[in-house]
Short mmCIF file of C-alpha atoms in Angstrom, two decimals:
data_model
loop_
_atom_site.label_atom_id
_atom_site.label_comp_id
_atom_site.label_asym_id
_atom_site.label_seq_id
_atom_site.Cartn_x
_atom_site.Cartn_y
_atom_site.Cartn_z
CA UNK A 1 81.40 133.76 134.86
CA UNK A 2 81.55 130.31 133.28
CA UNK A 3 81.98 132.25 129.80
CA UNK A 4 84.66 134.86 131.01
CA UNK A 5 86.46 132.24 132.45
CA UNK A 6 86.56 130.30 128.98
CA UNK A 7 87.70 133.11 127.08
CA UNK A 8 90.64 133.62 129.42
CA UNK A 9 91.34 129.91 129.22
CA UNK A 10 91.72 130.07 125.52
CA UNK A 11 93.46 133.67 125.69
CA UNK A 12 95.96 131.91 127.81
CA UNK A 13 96.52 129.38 125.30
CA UNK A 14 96.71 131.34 122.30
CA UNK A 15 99.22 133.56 124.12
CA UNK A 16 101.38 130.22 125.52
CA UNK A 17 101.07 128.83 121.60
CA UNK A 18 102.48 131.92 120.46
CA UNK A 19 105.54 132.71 122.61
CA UNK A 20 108.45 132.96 121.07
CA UNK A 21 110.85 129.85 121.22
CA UNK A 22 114.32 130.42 122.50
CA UNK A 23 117.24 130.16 120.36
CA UNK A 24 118.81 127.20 122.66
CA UNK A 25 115.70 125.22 121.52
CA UNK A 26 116.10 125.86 117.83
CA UNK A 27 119.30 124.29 118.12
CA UNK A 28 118.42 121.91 120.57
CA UNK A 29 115.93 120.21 117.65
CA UNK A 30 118.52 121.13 114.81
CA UNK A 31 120.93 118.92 116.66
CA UNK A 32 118.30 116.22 117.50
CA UNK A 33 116.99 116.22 114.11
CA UNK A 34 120.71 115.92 112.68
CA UNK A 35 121.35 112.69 114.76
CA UNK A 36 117.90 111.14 113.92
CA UNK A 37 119.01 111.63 109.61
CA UNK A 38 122.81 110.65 110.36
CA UNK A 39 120.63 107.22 111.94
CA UNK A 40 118.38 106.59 109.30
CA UNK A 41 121.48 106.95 106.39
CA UNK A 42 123.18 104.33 108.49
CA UNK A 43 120.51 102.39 108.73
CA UNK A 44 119.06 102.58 104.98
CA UNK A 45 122.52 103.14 102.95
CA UNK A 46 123.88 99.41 103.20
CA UNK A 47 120.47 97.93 102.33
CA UNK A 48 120.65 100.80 99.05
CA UNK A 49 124.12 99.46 99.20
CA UNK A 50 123.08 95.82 98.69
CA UNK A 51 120.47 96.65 96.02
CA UNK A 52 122.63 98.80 94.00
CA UNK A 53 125.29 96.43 94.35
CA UNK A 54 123.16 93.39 92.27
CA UNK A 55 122.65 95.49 89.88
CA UNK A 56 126.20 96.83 89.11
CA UNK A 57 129.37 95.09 87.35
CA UNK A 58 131.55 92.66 90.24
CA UNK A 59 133.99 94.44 89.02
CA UNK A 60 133.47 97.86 89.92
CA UNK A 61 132.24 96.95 93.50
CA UNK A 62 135.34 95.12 94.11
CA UNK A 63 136.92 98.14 93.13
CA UNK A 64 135.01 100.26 95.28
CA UNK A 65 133.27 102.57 92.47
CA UNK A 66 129.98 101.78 93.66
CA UNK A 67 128.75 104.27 95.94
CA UNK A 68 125.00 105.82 95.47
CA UNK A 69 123.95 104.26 91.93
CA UNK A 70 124.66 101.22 90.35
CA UNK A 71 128.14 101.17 87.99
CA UNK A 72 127.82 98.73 84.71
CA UNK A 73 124.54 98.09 85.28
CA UNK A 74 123.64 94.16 84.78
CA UNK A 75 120.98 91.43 85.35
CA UNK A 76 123.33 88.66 84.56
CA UNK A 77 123.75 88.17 88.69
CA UNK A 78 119.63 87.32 88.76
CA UNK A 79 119.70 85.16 85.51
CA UNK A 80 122.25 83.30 86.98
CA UNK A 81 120.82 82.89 90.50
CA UNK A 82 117.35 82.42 88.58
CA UNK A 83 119.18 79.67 86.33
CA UNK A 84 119.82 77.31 88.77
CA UNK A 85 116.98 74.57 89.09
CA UNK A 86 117.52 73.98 93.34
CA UNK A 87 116.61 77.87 93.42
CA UNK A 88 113.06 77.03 92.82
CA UNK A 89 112.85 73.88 94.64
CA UNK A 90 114.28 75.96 98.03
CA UNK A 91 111.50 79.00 97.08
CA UNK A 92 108.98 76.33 96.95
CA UNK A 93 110.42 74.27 100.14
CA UNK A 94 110.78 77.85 102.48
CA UNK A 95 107.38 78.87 101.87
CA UNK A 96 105.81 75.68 103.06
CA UNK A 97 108.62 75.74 105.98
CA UNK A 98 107.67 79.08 106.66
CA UNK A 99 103.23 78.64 106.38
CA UNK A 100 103.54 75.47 108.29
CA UNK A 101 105.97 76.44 110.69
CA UNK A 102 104.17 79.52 111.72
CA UNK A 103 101.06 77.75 111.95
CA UNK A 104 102.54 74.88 114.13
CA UNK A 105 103.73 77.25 116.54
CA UNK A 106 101.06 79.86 116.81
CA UNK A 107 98.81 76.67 117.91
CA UNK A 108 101.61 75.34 120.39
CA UNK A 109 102.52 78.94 121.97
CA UNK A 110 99.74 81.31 122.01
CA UNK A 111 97.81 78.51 123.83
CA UNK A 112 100.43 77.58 126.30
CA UNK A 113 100.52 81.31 126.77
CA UNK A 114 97.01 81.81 127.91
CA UNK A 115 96.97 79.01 130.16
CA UNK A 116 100.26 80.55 131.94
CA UNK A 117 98.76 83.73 131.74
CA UNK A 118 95.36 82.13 134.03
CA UNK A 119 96.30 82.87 137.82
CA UNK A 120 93.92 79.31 138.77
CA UNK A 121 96.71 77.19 136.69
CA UNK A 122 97.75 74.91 139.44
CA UNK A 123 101.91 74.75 139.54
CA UNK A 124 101.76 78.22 136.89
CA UNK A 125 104.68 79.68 138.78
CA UNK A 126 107.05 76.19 138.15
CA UNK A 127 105.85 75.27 134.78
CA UNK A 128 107.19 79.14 134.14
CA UNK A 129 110.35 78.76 135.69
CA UNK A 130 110.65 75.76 133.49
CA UNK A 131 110.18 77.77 130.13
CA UNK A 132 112.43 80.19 131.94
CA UNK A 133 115.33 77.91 132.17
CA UNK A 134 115.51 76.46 128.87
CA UNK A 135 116.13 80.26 128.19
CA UNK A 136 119.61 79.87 129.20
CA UNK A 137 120.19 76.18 128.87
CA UNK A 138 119.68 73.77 126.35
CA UNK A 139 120.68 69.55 126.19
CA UNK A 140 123.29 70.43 123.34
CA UNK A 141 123.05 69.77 119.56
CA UNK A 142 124.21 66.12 120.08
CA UNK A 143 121.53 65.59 122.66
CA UNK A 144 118.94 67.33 120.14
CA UNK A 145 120.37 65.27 117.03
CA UNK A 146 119.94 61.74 118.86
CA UNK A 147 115.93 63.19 120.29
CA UNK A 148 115.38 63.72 116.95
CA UNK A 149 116.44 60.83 115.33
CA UNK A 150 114.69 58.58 117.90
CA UNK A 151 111.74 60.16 116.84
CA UNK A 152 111.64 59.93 113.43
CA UNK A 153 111.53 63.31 112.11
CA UNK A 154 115.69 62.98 111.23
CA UNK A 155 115.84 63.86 107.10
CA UNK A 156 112.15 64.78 107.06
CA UNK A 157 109.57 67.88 105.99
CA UNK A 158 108.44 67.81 109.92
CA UNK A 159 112.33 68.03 111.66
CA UNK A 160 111.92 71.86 110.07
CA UNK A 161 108.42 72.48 112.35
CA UNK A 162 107.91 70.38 114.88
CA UNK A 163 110.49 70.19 117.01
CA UNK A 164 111.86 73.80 117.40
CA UNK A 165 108.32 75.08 117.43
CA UNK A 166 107.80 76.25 120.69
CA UNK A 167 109.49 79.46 121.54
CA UNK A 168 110.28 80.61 125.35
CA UNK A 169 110.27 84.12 124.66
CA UNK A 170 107.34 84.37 122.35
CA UNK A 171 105.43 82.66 125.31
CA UNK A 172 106.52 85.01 127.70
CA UNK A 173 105.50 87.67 125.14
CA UNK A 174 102.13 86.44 124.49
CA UNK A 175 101.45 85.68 128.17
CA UNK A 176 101.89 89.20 129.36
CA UNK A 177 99.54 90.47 126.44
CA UNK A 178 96.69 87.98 128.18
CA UNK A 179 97.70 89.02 131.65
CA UNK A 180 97.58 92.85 130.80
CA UNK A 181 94.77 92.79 128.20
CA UNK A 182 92.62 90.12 129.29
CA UNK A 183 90.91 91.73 132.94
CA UNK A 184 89.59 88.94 135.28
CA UNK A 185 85.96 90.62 135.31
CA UNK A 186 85.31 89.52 131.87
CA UNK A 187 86.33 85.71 132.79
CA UNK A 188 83.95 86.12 135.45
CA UNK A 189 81.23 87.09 133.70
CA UNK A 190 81.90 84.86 131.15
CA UNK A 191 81.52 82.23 133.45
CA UNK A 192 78.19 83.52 134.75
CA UNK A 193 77.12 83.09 131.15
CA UNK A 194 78.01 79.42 130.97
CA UNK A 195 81.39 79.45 129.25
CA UNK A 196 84.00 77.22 129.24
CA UNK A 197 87.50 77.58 129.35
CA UNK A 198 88.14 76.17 125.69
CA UNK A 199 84.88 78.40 124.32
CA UNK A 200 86.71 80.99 126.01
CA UNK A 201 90.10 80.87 124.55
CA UNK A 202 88.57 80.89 121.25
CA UNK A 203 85.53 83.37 121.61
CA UNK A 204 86.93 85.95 123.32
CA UNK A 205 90.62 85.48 124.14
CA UNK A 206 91.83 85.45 120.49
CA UNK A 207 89.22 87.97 118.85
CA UNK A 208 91.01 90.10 121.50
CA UNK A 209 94.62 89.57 120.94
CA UNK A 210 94.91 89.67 117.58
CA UNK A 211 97.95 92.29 117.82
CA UNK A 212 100.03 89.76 120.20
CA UNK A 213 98.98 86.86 117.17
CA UNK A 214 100.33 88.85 114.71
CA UNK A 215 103.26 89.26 116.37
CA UNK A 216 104.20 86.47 117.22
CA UNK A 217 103.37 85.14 114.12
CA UNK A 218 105.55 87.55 112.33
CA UNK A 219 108.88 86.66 114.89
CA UNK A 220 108.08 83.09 113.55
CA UNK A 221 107.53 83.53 110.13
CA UNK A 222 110.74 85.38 109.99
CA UNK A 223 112.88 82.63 111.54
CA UNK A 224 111.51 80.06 109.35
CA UNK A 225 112.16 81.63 106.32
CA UNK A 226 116.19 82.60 107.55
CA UNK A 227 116.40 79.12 109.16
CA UNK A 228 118.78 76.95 107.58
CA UNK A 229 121.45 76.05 110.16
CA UNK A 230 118.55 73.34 111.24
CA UNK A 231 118.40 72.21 107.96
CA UNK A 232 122.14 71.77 107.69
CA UNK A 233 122.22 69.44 110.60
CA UNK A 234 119.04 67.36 109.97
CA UNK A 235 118.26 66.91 106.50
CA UNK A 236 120.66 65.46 103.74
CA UNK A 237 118.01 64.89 101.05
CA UNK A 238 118.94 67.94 98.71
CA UNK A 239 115.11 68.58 97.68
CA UNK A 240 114.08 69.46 101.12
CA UNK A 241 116.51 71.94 101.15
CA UNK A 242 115.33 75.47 102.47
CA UNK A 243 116.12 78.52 100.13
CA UNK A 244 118.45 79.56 102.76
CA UNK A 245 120.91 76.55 102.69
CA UNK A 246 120.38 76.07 98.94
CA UNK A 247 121.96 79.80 98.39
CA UNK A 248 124.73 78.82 100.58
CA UNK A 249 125.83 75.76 98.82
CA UNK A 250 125.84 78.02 95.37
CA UNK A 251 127.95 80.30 96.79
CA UNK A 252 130.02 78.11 98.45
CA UNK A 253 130.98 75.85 95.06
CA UNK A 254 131.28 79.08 93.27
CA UNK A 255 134.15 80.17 95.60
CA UNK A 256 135.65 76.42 95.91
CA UNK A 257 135.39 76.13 91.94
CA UNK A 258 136.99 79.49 92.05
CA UNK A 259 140.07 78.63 94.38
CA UNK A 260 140.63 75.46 92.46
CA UNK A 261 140.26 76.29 88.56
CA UNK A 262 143.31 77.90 87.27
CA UNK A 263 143.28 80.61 84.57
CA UNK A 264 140.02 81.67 82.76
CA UNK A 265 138.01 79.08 84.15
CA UNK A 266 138.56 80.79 87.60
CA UNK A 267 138.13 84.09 86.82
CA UNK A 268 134.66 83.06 85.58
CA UNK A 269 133.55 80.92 89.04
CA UNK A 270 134.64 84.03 90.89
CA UNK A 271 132.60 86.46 88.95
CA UNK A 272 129.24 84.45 88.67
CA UNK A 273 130.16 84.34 92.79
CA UNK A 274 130.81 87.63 92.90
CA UNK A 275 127.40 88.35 90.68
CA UNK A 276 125.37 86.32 92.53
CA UNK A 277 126.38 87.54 95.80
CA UNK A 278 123.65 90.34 96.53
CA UNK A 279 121.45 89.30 94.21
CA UNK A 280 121.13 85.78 96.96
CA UNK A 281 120.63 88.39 99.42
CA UNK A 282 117.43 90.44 97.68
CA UNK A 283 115.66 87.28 96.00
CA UNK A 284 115.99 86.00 99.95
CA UNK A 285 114.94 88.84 101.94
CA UNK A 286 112.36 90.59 99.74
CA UNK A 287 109.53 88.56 99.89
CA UNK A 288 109.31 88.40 103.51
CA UNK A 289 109.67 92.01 104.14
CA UNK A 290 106.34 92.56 101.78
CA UNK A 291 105.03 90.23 105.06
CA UNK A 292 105.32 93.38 107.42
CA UNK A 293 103.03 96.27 105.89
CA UNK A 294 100.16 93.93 106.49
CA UNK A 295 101.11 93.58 109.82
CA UNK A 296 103.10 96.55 110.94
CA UNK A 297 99.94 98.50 112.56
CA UNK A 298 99.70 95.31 115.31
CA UNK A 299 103.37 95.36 116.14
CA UNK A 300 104.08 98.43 118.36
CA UNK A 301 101.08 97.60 120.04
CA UNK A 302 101.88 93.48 120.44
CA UNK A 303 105.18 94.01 121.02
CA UNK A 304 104.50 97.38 123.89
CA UNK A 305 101.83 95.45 125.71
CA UNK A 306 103.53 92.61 125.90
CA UNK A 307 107.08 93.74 127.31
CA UNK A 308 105.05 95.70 130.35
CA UNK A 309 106.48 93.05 132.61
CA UNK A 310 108.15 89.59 132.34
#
C-alpha cells in the first residue's frame, strides 16, 4: 500500500507540473516581468549616465548628445581631478575617517545593543525610550558646535569619529538581531558553564551575529566616507579635509572662477568644471561600492532579522 500510494503521489505531481498554464498567466508574468526591466533601466541608466558622461566631451553633454555611449571621448576630466594635490590628501584623510569611524562605532553600538537587547537590564525599557527620542530630536547644531568645542575635539582628526558615533537606528537594528537570534536557553546554559556576561558577549554573542556586524558596519562605513557636512562645520584646517568636502570646494572655485573671468579665461574654468563634474562623482563613489560584494551575502539576512520588530 505504502508503494501504491507513492506512485500516485508522484503521478499527481507529474500531472499538476504538467498542466497547461492559462493564457491570463502568460500575460500576467509578461506584464510583471515588463515592470521589473522598465525598474532596473531606471535604476541603472543614470549611474551608465554618470559614467558615460566622464568620459565624453562637456560639450556634447551640455548639448544633450550623450545618450547610451560616450560622445568625444576624453580623460582630460580625471587628469584634471587627479592633478590637484588636496585630491590625494582627502583620499588619504576619508579612508582613515571611514576605518576609524566604523571601528569607533561598531565598539560603541553593537555593545550598547546587546545590553538593550538583555531582558535583566535594569531601567532597559527607559534607557530605550531615551535612544528613541533623540530619533526625533536633537540640541541643534549650535548646541552641538559649543559641546564640541568644550571638549576639545573642535578642528581635530577625532570631531569626524567620536562624537557622531553612536547611531539610534543602527542600535535598534542590532538589538532586535540579539533579541531574535540570541534564544535565552543558550544564556542559561552558558551560565551553568561558568560564563560571564563580558566572556559572553565576545564568545558567543558576536561569533553569532556576524550578519547584523556587517551590517551595521557597512551603514557606517558608508556615511563616513559621504560625510562632509560635519567636516564643513568643525574643521578649518584644509589637510583634514575629507574627500567629500575637498571635491566640493574644486567645484565650487571652478564655477566662481567661471562667473567671474570674462572671455577665454571663463570659458576654460567652466569646462575643467564641467569635466570634472562626473568624474568627482566616480573617483568618490567607486571605491566604496567594491566594499559591498564582500559583504552583500550578510545584508538581507542582517538587515531581515533585524527589522522583525522595533
Amino acid at each position: 500500500m505504502t508503494t501504491t500510494s507513492g506512485r500516485q503521489g508522484l503521478h499527481a505531481s507529474h500531472r499538476r507540473n504538467h498542466v497547461r498554464r492559462q493564457p491570463r498567466d502568460v500575460v500576467f508574468d509578461a506584464v510583471l516581468y515588463l515592470i521589473c526591466f522598465l525598474l532596473l533601466i531606471l535604476i541603472l541608466y543614470p549611474l551608465w549616465f554618470i559614467v558615460i558622461a566622464s568620459f565624453s566631451d562637456p560639450s556634447a553633454v551640455a548639448g544633450g548628445h550623450v545618450w547610451f555611449v560616450p560622445v568625444g571621448f576624453t580623460l582630460d576630466g580625471y587628469e584634471e581631478l587627479l592633478n590637484q594635490p588636496n585630491v590625494w590628501v582627502g583620499y588619504r584623510n576619508t579612508i582613515l575617517y571611514t576605518v576609524t569611524g566604523t571601528l569607533f562605532g561598531l565598539a560603541v553600538n553593537i555593545p550598547a545593543a546587546y545590553a538593550l537587547s538583555r531582558r535583566d537590564l535594569w531601567g532597559r525599557k527607559a534607557l530605550m525610550g531615551l535612544f528613541v527620542f533623540t530619533m526625533f530630536f536633537s540640541g541643534g547644531l549650535i548646541p552641538i558646535f559649543l559641546t564640541v568645542q568644550e571638549l576639545g575635539l573642535y578642528n581635530s582628526f577625532w570631531v569626524m569619529v567620536v562624537p557622531f558615533s553612536v547611531s539610534a537606528y543602527n542600535v535598534i537594528v542590532a538589538r532586535t538581531f540579539f533579541e531574535t537570534s540570541l534564544p535565552p536557553d543558550l544564556w542559561d546554559a552558558a551560565q551553568i558553564d561558568g560564563c560571564g556576561n563580558l566572556r559572553f558577549f565576545f564568545t558567543i554573542a558576536l561569533p553569532l551575529s556576524k550578519a547584523v556586524v556587517s551590517v551595521i558596519a557597512l551603514w557606517t562605513a558608508v556615511g563616513q566616507w559621504n560625510c562632509y557636512f560635519n567636516a564643513l562645520i568643525y574643521i578649518r584646517d584644509e589637510n583634514l579635509y575629507p574627500l567629500a568636502l575637498i571635491m566640493r570646494n574644486i567645484l565650487v572655485t571652478q564655477q566662481i572662477q567661471s562667473a567671474l573671468g570674462t572671455g577665454e579665461a571663463a570659458l576654460i574654468a567652466l569646462r575643467k568644471a564641467n569635466l570634472m563634474r562626473y568624474a568627482m562623482i566616480i573617483v568618490a563613489t567607486v571605491p566604496i561600492m567594491c566594499v559591498y560584494p564582500f559583504v552583500q551575502k550578510y545584508f538581507d539576512q542582517g538587515v531581515m532579522i533585524g527589522a522583525v520588530k522595533g
